[in-house]
Amino acid sequence: MHMKRRGRFIGRNHFLSNYVKSVTGKQQTSKQVGSQLQQLKDTCRELDILHLITGDHGKGRINNRHQGKKKSLEDLVTKVN
Protein backbone atom coordinates (compact mmCIF):
# COMPACT_ATOMS: atom_id res chain seq x y z
CA MET A 1 0.00 0.00 0.00
CA HIS A 2 1.35 3.40 -0.95
CA MET A 3 0.87 6.22 1.56
CA LYS A 4 0.16 9.77 0.48
CA ARG A 5 2.19 12.67 1.86
CA ARG A 6 2.12 16.27 0.64
CA GLY A 7 -0.09 15.26 -2.28
CA ARG A 8 2.38 12.67 -3.54
CA PHE A 9 2.43 8.91 -3.11
CA ILE A 10 5.40 7.60 -1.17
CA GLY A 11 7.07 4.85 -3.17
CA ARG A 12 5.57 6.04 -6.45
CA ASN A 13 8.87 6.06 -8.34
CA HIS A 14 9.77 2.60 -7.03
CA PHE A 15 6.35 1.30 -8.09
CA LEU A 16 6.77 2.85 -11.55
CA SER A 17 10.31 1.46 -11.83
CA ASN A 18 8.93 -2.04 -11.26
CA TYR A 19 6.11 -1.39 -13.74
CA VAL A 20 8.53 -0.24 -16.45
CA LYS A 21 10.61 -3.39 -15.87
CA SER A 22 7.55 -5.65 -16.19
CA VAL A 23 6.27 -3.94 -19.37
CA THR A 24 9.52 -3.25 -21.23
CA GLY A 25 12.08 -5.58 -19.62
CA LYS A 26 14.36 -2.56 -19.03
CA GLN A 27 15.51 -1.80 -15.49
CA GLN A 28 15.47 1.82 -14.32
CA THR A 29 16.16 3.06 -10.82
CA SER A 30 13.58 5.00 -8.84
CA LYS A 31 15.81 8.06 -9.17
CA GLN A 32 15.88 7.73 -12.99
CA VAL A 33 12.09 7.41 -13.07
CA GLY A 34 11.71 10.51 -10.88
CA SER A 35 14.04 12.49 -13.11
CA GLN A 36 12.18 11.43 -16.26
CA LEU A 37 8.82 12.33 -14.70
CA GLN A 38 10.14 15.77 -13.77
CA GLN A 39 11.40 16.32 -17.33
CA LEU A 40 8.02 15.27 -18.75
CA LYS A 41 6.20 17.52 -16.28
CA ASP A 42 8.34 20.50 -17.29
CA THR A 43 8.16 19.96 -21.06
CA CYS A 44 4.99 18.01 -21.86
CA ARG A 45 2.08 19.85 -23.44
CA GLU A 46 -0.38 16.94 -23.68
CA LEU A 47 -3.03 17.41 -21.02
CA ASP A 48 -3.75 13.72 -20.45
CA ILE A 49 -0.08 12.92 -19.84
CA LEU A 50 0.23 15.85 -17.43
CA HIS A 51 -2.76 14.50 -15.51
CA LEU A 52 -1.06 11.10 -15.25
CA ILE A 53 2.17 12.64 -13.98
CA THR A 54 0.76 15.18 -11.51
CA GLY A 55 -2.32 13.30 -10.35
CA ASP A 56 -4.37 16.45 -10.99
CA HIS A 57 -7.70 15.17 -12.24
CA GLY A 58 -9.88 18.23 -12.55
CA LYS A 59 -8.46 20.23 -9.65
CA GLY A 60 -7.58 23.14 -11.91
CA ARG A 61 -3.79 23.25 -11.65
CA ILE A 62 -3.34 22.28 -15.29
CA ASN A 63 -4.66 24.64 -17.94
CA ASN A 64 -7.29 23.01 -20.17
CA ARG A 65 -6.03 24.79 -23.30
CA HIS A 66 -3.90 21.75 -24.13
CA GLN A 67 -5.82 19.12 -26.03
CA GLY A 68 -4.51 15.61 -26.48
CA LYS A 69 -5.54 12.06 -27.17
CA LYS A 70 -6.36 10.05 -24.04
CA LYS A 71 -3.34 8.03 -22.98
CA SER A 72 -2.88 5.27 -20.46
CA LEU A 73 0.15 4.69 -18.27
CA GLU A 74 1.15 1.83 -20.58
CA ASP A 75 1.01 4.18 -23.60
CA LEU A 76 3.28 6.61 -21.75
CA VAL A 77 5.81 3.94 -20.72
CA THR A 78 5.93 2.56 -24.25
CA LYS A 79 6.41 6.07 -25.68
CA VAL A 80 9.34 6.80 -23.31
CA ASN A 81 11.19 3.69 -24.47
JSON list of C-alpha atoms in Angstrom, two decimals:
[
{"chain": "A", "resi": 1, "resn": "MET", "atom": "CA", "xyz": [0.00, 0.00, 0.00]},
{"chain": "A", "resi": 2, "resn": "HIS", "atom": "CA", "xyz": [1.35, 3.40, -0.95]},
{"chain": "A", "resi": 3, "resn": "MET", "atom": "CA", "xyz": [0.87, 6.22, 1.56]},
{"chain": "A", "resi": 4, "resn": "LYS", "atom": "CA", "xyz": [0.16, 9.77, 0.48]},
{"chain": "A", "resi": 5, "resn": "ARG", "atom": "CA", "xyz": [2.19, 12.67, 1.86]},
{"chain": "A", "resi": 6, "resn": "ARG", "atom": "CA", "xyz": [2.12, 16.27, 0.64]},
{"chain": "A", "resi": 7, "resn": "GLY", "atom": "CA", "xyz": [-0.09, 15.26, -2.28]},
{"chain": "A", "resi": 8, "resn": "ARG", "atom": "CA", "xyz": [2.38, 12.67, -3.54]},
{"chain": "A", "resi": 9, "resn": "PHE", "atom": "CA", "xyz": [2.43, 8.91, -3.11]},
{"chain": "A", "resi": 10, "resn": "ILE", "atom": "CA", "xyz": [5.40, 7.60, -1.17]},
{"chain": "A", "resi": 11, "resn": "GLY", "atom": "CA", "xyz": [7.07, 4.85, -3.17]},
{"chain": "A", "resi": 12, "resn": "ARG", "atom": "CA", "xyz": [5.57, 6.04, -6.45]},
{"chain": "A", "resi": 13, "resn": "ASN", "atom": "CA", "xyz": [8.87, 6.06, -8.34]},
{"chain": "A", "resi": 14, "resn": "HIS", "atom": "CA", "xyz": [9.77, 2.60, -7.03]},
{"chain": "A", "resi": 15, "resn": "PHE", "atom": "CA", "xyz": [6.35, 1.30, -8.09]},
{"chain": "A", "resi": 16, "resn": "LEU", "atom": "CA", "xyz": [6.77, 2.85, -11.55]},
{"chain": "A", "resi": 17, "resn": "SER", "atom": "CA", "xyz": [10.31, 1.46, -11.83]},
{"chain": "A", "resi": 18, "resn": "ASN", "atom": "CA", "xyz": [8.93, -2.04, -11.26]},
{"chain": "A", "resi": 19, "resn": "TYR", "atom": "CA", "xyz": [6.11, -1.39, -13.74]},
{"chain": "A", "resi": 20, "resn": "VAL", "atom": "CA", "xyz": [8.53, -0.24, -16.45]},
{"chain": "A", "resi": 21, "resn": "LYS", "atom": "CA", "xyz": [10.61, -3.39, -15.87]},
{"chain": "A", "resi": 22, "resn": "SER", "atom": "CA", "xyz": [7.55, -5.65, -16.19]},
{"chain": "A", "resi": 23, "resn": "VAL", "atom": "CA", "xyz": [6.27, -3.94, -19.37]},
{"chain": "A", "resi": 24, "resn": "THR", "atom": "CA", "xyz": [9.52, -3.25, -21.23]},
{"chain": "A", "resi": 25, "resn": "GLY", "atom": "CA", "xyz": [12.08, -5.58, -19.62]},
{"chain": "A", "resi": 26, "resn": "LYS", "atom": "CA", "xyz": [14.36, -2.56, -19.03]},
{"chain": "A", "resi": 27, "resn": "GLN", "atom": "CA", "xyz": [15.51, -1.80, -15.49]},
{"chain": "A", "resi": 28, "resn": "GLN", "atom": "CA", "xyz": [15.47, 1.82, -14.32]},
{"chain": "A", "resi": 29, "resn": "THR", "atom": "CA", "xyz": [16.16, 3.06, -10.82]},
{"chain": "A", "resi": 30, "resn": "SER", "atom": "CA", "xyz": [13.58, 5.00, -8.84]},
{"chain": "A", "resi": 31, "resn": "LYS", "atom": "CA", "xyz": [15.81, 8.06, -9.17]},
{"chain": "A", "resi": 32, "resn": "GLN", "atom": "CA", "xyz": [15.88, 7.73, -12.99]},
{"chain": "A", "resi": 33, "resn": "VAL", "atom": "CA", "xyz": [12.09, 7.41, -13.07]},
{"chain": "A", "resi": 34, "resn": "GLY", "atom": "CA", "xyz": [11.71, 10.51, -10.88]},
{"chain": "A", "resi": 35, "resn": "SER", "atom": "CA", "xyz": [14.04, 12.49, -13.11]},
{"chain": "A", "resi": 36, "resn": "GLN", "atom": "CA", "xyz": [12.18, 11.43, -16.26]},
{"chain": "A", "resi": 37, "resn": "LEU", "atom": "CA", "xyz": [8.82, 12.33, -14.70]},
{"chain": "A", "resi": 38, "resn": "GLN", "atom": "CA", "xyz": [10.14, 15.77, -13.77]},
{"chain": "A", "resi": 39, "resn": "GLN", "atom": "CA", "xyz": [11.40, 16.32, -17.33]},
{"chain": "A", "resi": 40, "resn": "LEU", "atom": "CA", "xyz": [8.02, 15.27, -18.75]},
{"chain": "A", "resi": 41, "resn": "LYS", "atom": "CA", "xyz": [6.20, 17.52, -16.28]},
{"chain": "A", "resi": 42, "resn": "ASP", "atom": "CA", "xyz": [8.34, 20.50, -17.29]},
{"chain": "A", "resi": 43, "resn": "THR", "atom": "CA", "xyz": [8.16, 19.96, -21.06]},
{"chain": "A", "resi": 44, "resn": "CYS", "atom": "CA", "xyz": [4.99, 18.01, -21.86]},
{"chain": "A", "resi": 45, "resn": "ARG", "atom": "CA", "xyz": [2.08, 19.85, -23.44]},
{"chain": "A", "resi": 46, "resn": "GLU", "atom": "CA", "xyz": [-0.38, 16.94, -23.68]},
{"chain": "A", "resi": 47, "resn": "LEU", "atom": "CA", "xyz": [-3.03, 17.41, -21.02]},
{"chain": "A", "resi": 48, "resn": "ASP", "atom": "CA", "xyz": [-3.75, 13.72, -20.45]},
{"chain": "A", "resi": 49, "resn": "ILE", "atom": "CA", "xyz": [-0.08, 12.92, -19.84]},
{"chain": "A", "resi": 50, "resn": "LEU", "atom": "CA", "xyz": [0.23, 15.85, -17.43]},
{"chain": "A", "resi": 51, "resn": "HIS", "atom": "CA", "xyz": [-2.76, 14.50, -15.51]},
{"chain": "A", "resi": 52, "resn": "LEU", "atom": "CA", "xyz": [-1.06, 11.10, -15.25]},
{"chain": "A", "resi": 53, "resn": "ILE", "atom": "CA", "xyz": [2.17, 12.64, -13.98]},
{"chain": "A", "resi": 54, "resn": "THR", "atom": "CA", "xyz": [0.76, 15.18, -11.51]},
{"chain": "A", "resi": 55, "resn": "GLY", "atom": "CA", "xyz": [-2.32, 13.30, -10.35]},
{"chain": "A", "resi": 56, "resn": "ASP", "atom": "CA", "xyz": [-4.37, 16.45, -10.99]},
{"chain": "A", "resi": 57, "resn": "HIS", "atom": "CA", "xyz": [-7.70, 15.17, -12.24]},
{"chain": "A", "resi": 58, "resn": "GLY", "atom": "CA", "xyz": [-9.88, 18.23, -12.55]},
{"chain": "A", "resi": 59, "resn": "LYS", "atom": "CA", "xyz": [-8.46, 20.23, -9.65]},
{"chain": "A", "resi": 60, "resn": "GLY", "atom": "CA", "xyz": [-7.58, 23.14, -11.91]},
{"chain": "A", "resi": 61, "resn": "ARG", "atom": "CA", "xyz": [-3.79, 23.25, -11.65]},
{"chain": "A", "resi": 62, "resn": "ILE", "atom": "CA", "xyz": [-3.34, 22.28, -15.29]},
{"chain": "A", "resi": 63, "resn": "ASN", "atom": "CA", "xyz": [-4.66, 24.64, -17.94]},
{"chain": "A", "resi": 64, "resn": "ASN", "atom": "CA", "xyz": [-7.29, 23.01, -20.17]},
{"chain": "A", "resi": 65, "resn": "ARG", "atom": "CA", "xyz": [-6.03, 24.79, -23.30]},
{"chain": "A", "resi": 66, "resn": "HIS", "atom": "CA", "xyz": [-3.90, 21.75, -24.13]},
{"chain": "A", "resi": 67, "resn": "GLN", "atom": "CA", "xyz": [-5.82, 19.12, -26.03]},
{"chain": "A", "resi": 68, "resn": "GLY", "atom": "CA", "xyz": [-4.51, 15.61, -26.48]},
{"chain": "A", "resi": 69, "resn": "LYS", "atom": "CA", "xyz": [-5.54, 12.06, -27.17]},
{"chain": "A", "resi": 70, "resn": "LYS", "atom": "CA", "xyz": [-6.36, 10.05, -24.04]},
{"chain": "A", "resi": 71, "resn": "LYS", "atom": "CA", "xyz": [-3.34, 8.03, -22.98]},
{"chain": "A", "resi": 72, "resn": "SER", "atom": "CA", "xyz": [-2.88, 5.27, -20.46]},
{"chain": "A", "resi": 73, "resn": "LEU", "atom": "CA", "xyz": [0.15, 4.69, -18.27]},
{"chain": "A", "resi": 74, "resn": "GLU", "atom": "CA", "xyz": [1.15, 1.83, -20.58]},
{"chain": "A", "resi": 75, "resn": "ASP", "atom": "CA", "xyz": [1.01, 4.18, -23.60]},
{"chain": "A", "resi": 76, "resn": "LEU", "atom": "CA", "xyz": [3.28, 6.61, -21.75]},
{"chain": "A", "resi": 77, "resn": "VAL", "atom": "CA", "xyz": [5.81, 3.94, -20.72]},
{"chain": "A", "resi": 78, "resn": "THR", "atom": "CA", "xyz": [5.93, 2.56, -24.25]},
{"chain": "A", "resi": 79, "resn": "LYS", "atom": "CA", "xyz": [6.41, 6.07, -25.68]},
{"chain": "A", "resi": 80, "resn": "VAL", "atom": "CA", "xyz": [9.34, 6.80, -23.31]},
{"chain": "A", "resi": 81, "resn": "ASN", "atom": "CA", "xyz": [11.19, 3.69, -24.47]}
]
